[in-house]
Coordinates of N, CA and C in Angstrom, one line a residue:
X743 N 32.2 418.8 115.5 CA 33.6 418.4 115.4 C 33.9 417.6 114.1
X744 N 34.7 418.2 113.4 CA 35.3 417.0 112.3 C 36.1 415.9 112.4
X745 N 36.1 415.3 111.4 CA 36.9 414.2 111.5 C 38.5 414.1 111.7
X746 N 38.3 412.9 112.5 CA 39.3 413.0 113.0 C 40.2 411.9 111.8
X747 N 41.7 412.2 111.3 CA 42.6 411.6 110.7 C 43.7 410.8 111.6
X748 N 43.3 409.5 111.1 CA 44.2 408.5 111.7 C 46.0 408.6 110.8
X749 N 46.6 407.8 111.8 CA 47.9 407.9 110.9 C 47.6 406.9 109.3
X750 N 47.0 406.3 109.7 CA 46.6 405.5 107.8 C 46.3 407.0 106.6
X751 N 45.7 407.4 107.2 CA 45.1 408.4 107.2 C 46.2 409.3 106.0
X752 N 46.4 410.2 106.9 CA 47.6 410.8 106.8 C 48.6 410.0 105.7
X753 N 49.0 409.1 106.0 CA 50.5 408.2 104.8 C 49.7 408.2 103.4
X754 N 48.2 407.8 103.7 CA 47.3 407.8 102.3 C 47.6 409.1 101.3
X755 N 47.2 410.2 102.1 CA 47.3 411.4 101.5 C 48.3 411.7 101.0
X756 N 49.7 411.6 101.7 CA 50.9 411.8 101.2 C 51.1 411.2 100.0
X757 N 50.8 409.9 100.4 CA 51.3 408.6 99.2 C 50.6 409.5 98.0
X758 N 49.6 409.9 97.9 CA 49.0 410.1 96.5 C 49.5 411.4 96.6
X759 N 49.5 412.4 97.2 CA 50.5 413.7 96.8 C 51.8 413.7 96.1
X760 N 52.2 412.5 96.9 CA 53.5 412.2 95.7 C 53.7 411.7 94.7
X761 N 52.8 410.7 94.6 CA 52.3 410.2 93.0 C 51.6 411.1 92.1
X762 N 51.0 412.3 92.8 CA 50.8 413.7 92.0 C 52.0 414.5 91.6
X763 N 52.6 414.6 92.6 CA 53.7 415.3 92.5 C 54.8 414.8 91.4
X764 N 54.8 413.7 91.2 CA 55.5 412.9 90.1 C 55.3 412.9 88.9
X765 N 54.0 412.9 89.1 CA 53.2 412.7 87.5 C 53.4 413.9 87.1
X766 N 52.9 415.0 87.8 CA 53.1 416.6 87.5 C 54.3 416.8 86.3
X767 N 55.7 416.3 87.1 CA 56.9 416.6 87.0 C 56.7 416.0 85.4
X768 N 56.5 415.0 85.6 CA 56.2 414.0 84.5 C 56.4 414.4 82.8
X769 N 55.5 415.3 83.4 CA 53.9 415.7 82.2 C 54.9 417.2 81.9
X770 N 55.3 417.5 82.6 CA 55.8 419.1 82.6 C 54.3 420.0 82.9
X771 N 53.9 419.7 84.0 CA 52.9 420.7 84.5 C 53.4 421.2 85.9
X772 N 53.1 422.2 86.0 CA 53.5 423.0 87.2 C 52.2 422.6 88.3
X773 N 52.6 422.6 89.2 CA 51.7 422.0 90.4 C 51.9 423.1 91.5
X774 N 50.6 423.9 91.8 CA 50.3 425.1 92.4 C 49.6 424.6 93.8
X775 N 49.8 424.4 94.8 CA 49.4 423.9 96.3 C 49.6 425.2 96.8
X776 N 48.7 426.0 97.1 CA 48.7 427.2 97.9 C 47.9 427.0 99.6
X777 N 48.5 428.2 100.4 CA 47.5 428.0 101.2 C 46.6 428.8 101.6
X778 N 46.5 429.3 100.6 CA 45.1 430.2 100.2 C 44.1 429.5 100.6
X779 N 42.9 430.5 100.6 CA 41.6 429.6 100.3 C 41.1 429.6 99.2
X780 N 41.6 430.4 98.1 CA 40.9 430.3 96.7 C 42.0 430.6 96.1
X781 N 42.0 429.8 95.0 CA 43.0 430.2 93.6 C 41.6 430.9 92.7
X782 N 42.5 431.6 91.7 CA 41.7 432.8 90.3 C 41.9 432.1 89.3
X783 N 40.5 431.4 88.2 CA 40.8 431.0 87.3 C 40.8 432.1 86.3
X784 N 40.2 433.7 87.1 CA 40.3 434.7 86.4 C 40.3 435.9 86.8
X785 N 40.0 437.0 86.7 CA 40.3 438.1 87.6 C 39.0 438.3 88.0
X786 N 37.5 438.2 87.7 CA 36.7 438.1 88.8 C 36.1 436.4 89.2
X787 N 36.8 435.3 89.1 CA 36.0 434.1 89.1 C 37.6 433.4 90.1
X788 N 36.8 432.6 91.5 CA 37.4 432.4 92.4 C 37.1 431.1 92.8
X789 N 38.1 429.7 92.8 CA 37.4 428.9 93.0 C 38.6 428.1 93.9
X790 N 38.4 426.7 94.2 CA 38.9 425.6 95.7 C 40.2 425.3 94.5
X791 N 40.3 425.1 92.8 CA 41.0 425.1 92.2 C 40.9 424.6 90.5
X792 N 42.0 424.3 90.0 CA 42.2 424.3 88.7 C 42.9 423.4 87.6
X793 N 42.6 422.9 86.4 CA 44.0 422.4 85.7 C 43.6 422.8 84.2
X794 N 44.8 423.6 83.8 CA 44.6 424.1 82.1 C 46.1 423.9 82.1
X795 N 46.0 423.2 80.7 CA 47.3 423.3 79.8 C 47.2 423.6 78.2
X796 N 48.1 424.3 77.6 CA 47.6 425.0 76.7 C 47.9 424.2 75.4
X797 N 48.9 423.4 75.2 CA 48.7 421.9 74.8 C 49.6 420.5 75.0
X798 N 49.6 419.7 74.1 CA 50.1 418.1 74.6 C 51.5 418.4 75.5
X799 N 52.0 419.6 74.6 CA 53.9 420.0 74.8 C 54.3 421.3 75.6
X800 N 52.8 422.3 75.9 CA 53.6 423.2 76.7 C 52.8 423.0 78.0
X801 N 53.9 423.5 79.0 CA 53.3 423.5 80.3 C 52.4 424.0 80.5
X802 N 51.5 423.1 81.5 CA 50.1 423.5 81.4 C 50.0 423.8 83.8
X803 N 48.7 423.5 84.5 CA 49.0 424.3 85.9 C 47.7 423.2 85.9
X804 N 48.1 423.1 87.4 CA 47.4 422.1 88.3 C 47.3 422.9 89.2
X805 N 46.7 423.7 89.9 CA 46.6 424.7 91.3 C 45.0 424.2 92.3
X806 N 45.7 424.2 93.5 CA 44.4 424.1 94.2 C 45.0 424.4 95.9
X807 N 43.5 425.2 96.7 CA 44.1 426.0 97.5 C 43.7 425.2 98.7
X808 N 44.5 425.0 99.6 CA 44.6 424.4 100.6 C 44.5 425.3 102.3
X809 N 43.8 426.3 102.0 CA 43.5 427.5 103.4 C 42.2 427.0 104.0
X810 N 41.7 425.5 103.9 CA 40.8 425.8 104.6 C 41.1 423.9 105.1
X811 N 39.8 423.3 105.9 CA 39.6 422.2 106.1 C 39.9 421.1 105.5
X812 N 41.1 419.8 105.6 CA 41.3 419.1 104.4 C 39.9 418.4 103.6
X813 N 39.1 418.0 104.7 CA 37.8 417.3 103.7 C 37.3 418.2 102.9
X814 N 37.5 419.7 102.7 CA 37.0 420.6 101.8 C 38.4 420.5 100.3
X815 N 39.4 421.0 100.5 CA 40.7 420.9 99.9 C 40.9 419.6 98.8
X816 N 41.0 418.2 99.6 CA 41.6 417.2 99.2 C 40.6 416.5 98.3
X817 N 39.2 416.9 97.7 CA 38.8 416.1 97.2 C 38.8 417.3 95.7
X818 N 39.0 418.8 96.5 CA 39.7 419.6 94.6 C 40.4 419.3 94.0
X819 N 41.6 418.6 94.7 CA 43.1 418.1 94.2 C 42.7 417.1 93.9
X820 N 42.0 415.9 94.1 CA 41.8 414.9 93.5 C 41.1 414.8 92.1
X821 N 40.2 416.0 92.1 CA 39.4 415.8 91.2 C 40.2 416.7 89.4
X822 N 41.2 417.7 90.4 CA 41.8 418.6 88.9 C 43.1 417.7 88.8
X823 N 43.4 416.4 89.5 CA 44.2 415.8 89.2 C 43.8 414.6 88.3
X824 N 42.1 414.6 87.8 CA 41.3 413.9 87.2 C 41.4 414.5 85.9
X825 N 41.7 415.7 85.8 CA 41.2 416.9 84.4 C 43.0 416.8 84.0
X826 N 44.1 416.5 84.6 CA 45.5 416.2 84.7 C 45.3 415.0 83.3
X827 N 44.8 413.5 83.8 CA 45.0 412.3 83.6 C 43.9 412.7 82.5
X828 N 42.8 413.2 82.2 CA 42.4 413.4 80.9 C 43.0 413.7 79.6
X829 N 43.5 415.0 80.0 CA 45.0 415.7 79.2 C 45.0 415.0 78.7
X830 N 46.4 414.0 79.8 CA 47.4 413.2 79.7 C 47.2 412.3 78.8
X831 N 45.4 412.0 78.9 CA 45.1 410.3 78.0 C 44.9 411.1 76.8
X832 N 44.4 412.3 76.3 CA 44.3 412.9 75.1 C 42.5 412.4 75.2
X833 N 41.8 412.0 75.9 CA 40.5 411.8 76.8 C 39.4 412.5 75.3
X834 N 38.6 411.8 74.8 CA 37.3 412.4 74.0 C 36.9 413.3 74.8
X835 N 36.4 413.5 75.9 CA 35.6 414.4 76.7 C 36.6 416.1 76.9
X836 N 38.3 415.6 77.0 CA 38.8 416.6 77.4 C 38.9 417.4 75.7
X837 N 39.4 416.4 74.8 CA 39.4 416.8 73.6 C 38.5 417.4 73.1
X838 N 37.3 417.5 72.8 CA 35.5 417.7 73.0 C 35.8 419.7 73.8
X839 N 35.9 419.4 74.7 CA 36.4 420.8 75.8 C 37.3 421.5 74.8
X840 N 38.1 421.2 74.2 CA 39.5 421.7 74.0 C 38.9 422.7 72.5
X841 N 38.5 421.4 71.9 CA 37.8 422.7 70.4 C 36.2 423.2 70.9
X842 N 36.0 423.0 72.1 CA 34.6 424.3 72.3 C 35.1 425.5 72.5
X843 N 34.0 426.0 72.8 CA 34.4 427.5 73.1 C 33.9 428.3 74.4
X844 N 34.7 427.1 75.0 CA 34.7 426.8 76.6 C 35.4 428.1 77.1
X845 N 35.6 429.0 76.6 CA 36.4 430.4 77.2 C 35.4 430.8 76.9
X846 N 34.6 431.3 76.1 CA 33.5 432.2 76.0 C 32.3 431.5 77.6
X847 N 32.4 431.0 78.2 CA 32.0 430.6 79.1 C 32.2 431.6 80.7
X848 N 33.7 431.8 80.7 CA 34.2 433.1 81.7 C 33.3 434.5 81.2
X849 N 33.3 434.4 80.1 CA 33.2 436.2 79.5 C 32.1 436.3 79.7
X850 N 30.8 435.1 79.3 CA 30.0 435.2 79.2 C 29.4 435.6 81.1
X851 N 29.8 434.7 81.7 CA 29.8 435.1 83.2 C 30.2 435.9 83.8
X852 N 31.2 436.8 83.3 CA 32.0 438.3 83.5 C 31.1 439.6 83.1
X853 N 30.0 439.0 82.4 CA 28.9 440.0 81.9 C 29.1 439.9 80.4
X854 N 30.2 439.9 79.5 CA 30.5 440.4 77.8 C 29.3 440.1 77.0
X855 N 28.7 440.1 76.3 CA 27.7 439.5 75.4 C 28.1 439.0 74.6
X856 N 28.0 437.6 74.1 CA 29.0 436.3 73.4 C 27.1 435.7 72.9
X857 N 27.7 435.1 71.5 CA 26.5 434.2 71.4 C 26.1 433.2 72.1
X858 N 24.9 433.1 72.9 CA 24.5 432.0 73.5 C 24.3 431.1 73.3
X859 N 24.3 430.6 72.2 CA 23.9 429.4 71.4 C 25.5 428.8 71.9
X860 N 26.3 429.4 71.6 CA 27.6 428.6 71.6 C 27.8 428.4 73.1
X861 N 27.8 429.5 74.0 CA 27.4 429.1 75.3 C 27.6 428.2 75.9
X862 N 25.9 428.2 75.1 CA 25.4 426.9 76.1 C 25.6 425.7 75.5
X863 N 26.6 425.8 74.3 CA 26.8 424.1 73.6 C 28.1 424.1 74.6
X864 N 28.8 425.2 74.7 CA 30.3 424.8 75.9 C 30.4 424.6 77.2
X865 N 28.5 424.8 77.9 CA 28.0 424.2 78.9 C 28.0 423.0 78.5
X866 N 27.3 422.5 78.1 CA 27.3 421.6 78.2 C 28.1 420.4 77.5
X867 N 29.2 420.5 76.8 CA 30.3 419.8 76.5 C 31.4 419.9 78.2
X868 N 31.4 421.4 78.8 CA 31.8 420.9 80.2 C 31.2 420.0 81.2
X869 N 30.1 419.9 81.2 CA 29.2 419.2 82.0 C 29.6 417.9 81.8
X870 N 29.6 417.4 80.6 CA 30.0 416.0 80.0 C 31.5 416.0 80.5
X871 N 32.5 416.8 80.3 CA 34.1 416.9 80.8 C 33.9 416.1 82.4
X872 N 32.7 417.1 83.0 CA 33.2 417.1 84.4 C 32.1 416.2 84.8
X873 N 31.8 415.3 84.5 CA 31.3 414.4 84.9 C 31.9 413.1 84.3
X874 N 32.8 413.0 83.4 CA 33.6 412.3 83.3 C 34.6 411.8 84.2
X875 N 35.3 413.2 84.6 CA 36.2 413.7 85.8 C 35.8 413.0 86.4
X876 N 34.7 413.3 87.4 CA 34.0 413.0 88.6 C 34.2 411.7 88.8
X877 N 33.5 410.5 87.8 CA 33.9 409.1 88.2 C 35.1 408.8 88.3
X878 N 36.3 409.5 87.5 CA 37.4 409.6 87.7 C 37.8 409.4 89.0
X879 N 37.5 410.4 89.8 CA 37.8 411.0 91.2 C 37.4 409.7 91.9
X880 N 35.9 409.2 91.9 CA 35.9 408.2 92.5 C 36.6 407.2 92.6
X881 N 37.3 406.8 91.7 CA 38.1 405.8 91.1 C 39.3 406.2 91.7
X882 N 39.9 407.5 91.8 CA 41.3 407.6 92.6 C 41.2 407.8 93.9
X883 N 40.0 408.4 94.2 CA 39.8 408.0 96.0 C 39.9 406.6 96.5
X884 N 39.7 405.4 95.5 CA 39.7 404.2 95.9 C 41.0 403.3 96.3
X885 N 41.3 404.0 94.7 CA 42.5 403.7 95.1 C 44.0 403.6 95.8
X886 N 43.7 405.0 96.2 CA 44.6 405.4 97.3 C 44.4 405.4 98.4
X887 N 42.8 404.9 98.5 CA 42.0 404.4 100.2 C 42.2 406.0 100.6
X888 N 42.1 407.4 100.2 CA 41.9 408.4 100.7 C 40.6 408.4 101.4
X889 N 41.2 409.3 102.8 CA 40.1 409.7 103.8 C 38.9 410.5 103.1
X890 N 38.1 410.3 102.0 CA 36.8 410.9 101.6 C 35.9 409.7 101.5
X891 N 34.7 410.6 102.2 CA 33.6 409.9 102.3 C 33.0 409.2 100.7
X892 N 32.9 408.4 100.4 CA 32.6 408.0 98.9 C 31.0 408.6 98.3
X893 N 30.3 407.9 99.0 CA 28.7 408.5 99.2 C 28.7 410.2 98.7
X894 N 29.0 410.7 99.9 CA 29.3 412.1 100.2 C 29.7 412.8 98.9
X895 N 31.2 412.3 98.2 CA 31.2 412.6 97.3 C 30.4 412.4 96.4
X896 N 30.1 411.4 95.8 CA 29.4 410.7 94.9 C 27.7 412.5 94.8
X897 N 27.4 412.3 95.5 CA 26.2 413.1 96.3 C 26.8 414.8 95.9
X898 N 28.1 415.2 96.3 CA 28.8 416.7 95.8 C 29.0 416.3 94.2
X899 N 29.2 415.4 93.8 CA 29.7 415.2 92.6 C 28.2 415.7 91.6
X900 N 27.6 415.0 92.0 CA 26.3 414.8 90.9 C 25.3 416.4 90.9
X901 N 26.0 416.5 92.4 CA 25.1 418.5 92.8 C 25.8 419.0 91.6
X902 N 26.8 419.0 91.6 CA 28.3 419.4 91.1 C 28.3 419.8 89.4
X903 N 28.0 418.8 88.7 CA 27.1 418.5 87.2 C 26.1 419.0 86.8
X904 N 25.3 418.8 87.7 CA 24.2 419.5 87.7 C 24.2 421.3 88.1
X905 N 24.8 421.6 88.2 CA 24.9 422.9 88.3 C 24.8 423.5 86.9
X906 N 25.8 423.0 85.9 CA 26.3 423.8 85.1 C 24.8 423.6 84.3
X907 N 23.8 422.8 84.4 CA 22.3 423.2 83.8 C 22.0 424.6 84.7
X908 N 22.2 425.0 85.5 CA 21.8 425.6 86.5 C 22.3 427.6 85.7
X909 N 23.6 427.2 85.9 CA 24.3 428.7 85.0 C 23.5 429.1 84.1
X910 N 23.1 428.1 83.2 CA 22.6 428.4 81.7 C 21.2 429.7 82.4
X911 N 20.7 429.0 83.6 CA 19.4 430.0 83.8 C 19.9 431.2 84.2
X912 N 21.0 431.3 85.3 CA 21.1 432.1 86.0 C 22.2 433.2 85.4
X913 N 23.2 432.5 84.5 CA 23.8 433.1 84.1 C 25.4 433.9 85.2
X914 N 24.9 432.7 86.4 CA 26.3 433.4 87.9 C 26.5 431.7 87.9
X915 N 28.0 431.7 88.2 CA 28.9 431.1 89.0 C 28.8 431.3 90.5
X916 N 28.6 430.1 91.4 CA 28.1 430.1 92.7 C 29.4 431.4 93.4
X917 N 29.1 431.9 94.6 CA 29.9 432.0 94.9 C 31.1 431.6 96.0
X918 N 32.5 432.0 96.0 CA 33.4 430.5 96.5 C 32.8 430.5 97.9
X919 N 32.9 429.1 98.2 CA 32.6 429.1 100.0 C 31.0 429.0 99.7
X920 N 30.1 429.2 98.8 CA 28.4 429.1 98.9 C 28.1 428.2 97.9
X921 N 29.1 427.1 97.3 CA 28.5 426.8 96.3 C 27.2 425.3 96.7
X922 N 26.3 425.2 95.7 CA 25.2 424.4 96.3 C 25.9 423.1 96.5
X923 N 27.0 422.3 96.1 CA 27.6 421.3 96.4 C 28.3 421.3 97.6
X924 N 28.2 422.5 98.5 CA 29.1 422.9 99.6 C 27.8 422.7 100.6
X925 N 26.6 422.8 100.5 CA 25.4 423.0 101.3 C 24.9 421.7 101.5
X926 N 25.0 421.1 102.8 CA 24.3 419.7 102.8 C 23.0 419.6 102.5
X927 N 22.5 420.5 103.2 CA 20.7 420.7 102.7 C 20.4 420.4 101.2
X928 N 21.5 420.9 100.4 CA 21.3 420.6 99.0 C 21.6 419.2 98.3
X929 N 23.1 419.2 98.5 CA 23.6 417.6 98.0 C 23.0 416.4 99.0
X930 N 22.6 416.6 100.2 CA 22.1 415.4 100.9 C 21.0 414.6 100.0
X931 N 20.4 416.0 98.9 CA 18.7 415.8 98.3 C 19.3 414.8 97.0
X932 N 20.5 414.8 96.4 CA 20.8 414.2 95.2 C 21.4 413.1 95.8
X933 N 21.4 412.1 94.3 CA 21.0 410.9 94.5 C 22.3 410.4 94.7
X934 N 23.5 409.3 95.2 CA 24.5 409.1 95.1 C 24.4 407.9 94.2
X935 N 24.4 407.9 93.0 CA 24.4 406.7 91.9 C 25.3 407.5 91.1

């Protein structure tokens, strides 16, 4: 049985949906809440969700898909509303991302043959992005006293980072619904620091 959401619960979530929903409007980003189970960051790569903007002045997309269980959902929206507030701050880590060659990253995983050297330098300037994020996220689950377990996350988070060492071997993107941060057997093993 899952957890059960109290009415605090519930006003939490909203409250920070609409302080997303504001900021969005804000910023001039488009805010994508589907109730899908997966949004396409590409036409073969399928993920819980997303935030790209193409720069400071044109509209950029916040999407994340809301078809399944909120404790699965509400902690993607929190966290691509983390990759939002980087943008926004003009963030070393997002800016870092922005002149890699963090697209050759899809292609490279779509099969294309792209130099690897650059690759895996845009692995790993995302890794540093999204682990940036991540404390991020912790910091706005706090704030909003949202229903996620902190640990838990903390524990998906660090699986989470740790992945993208993981691509460089394998060369695949988990797939949606299997990813090792989704597997307790896995994240229970990492450390929540």
């Amino acid at each position: 049985m899952g957890r059960i959401y109290t009415f605090n619960d519930l006003e939490n979530i909203q409250k920070f949906v609409r302080a997303l929903k504001h900021k969005a409007k804000k910023l001039n980003i488009k805010l994508e809440i589907t109730s899908d189970k997966f949004v396409n960051i590409s036409d073969n790569i399928k993920c819980g969700g997303y935030f790209e903007s193409k720069n400071k002045y044109s509209q950029g997309t916040l999407a994340t898909a809301t078809g399944m269980e909120i404790n699965k959902w509400l902690p993607v929206l929190v966290h691509e509303s983390c990759h939002m507030d980087q943008w926004n701050e003009g963030n070393i880590f997002w800016k870092r991302f922005m002149k890699s060659d963090s697209h050759l990253i899809d292609k490279w995983l779509e099969g294309e043959e792209v130099d690897e050297n650059k690759v895996y330098t845009a692995i790993d300037i995302s890794r540093e992005l999204e682990l940036d994020c991540e404390k991020r996220s912790v910091l706005k689950i706090i704030e909003f006293n949202l229903p996620i377990d902190i640990k838990e996350y903390i524990q998906k988070a660090n699986c989470y980072v740790f992945f993208y060492n993981h691509i460089k071997k394998t060369r695949r993107w988990s797939i949606p619904g299997n990813s090792p941060y989704s597997k307790p057997e896995i994240y229970k093993q990492v450390l929540d620091e």
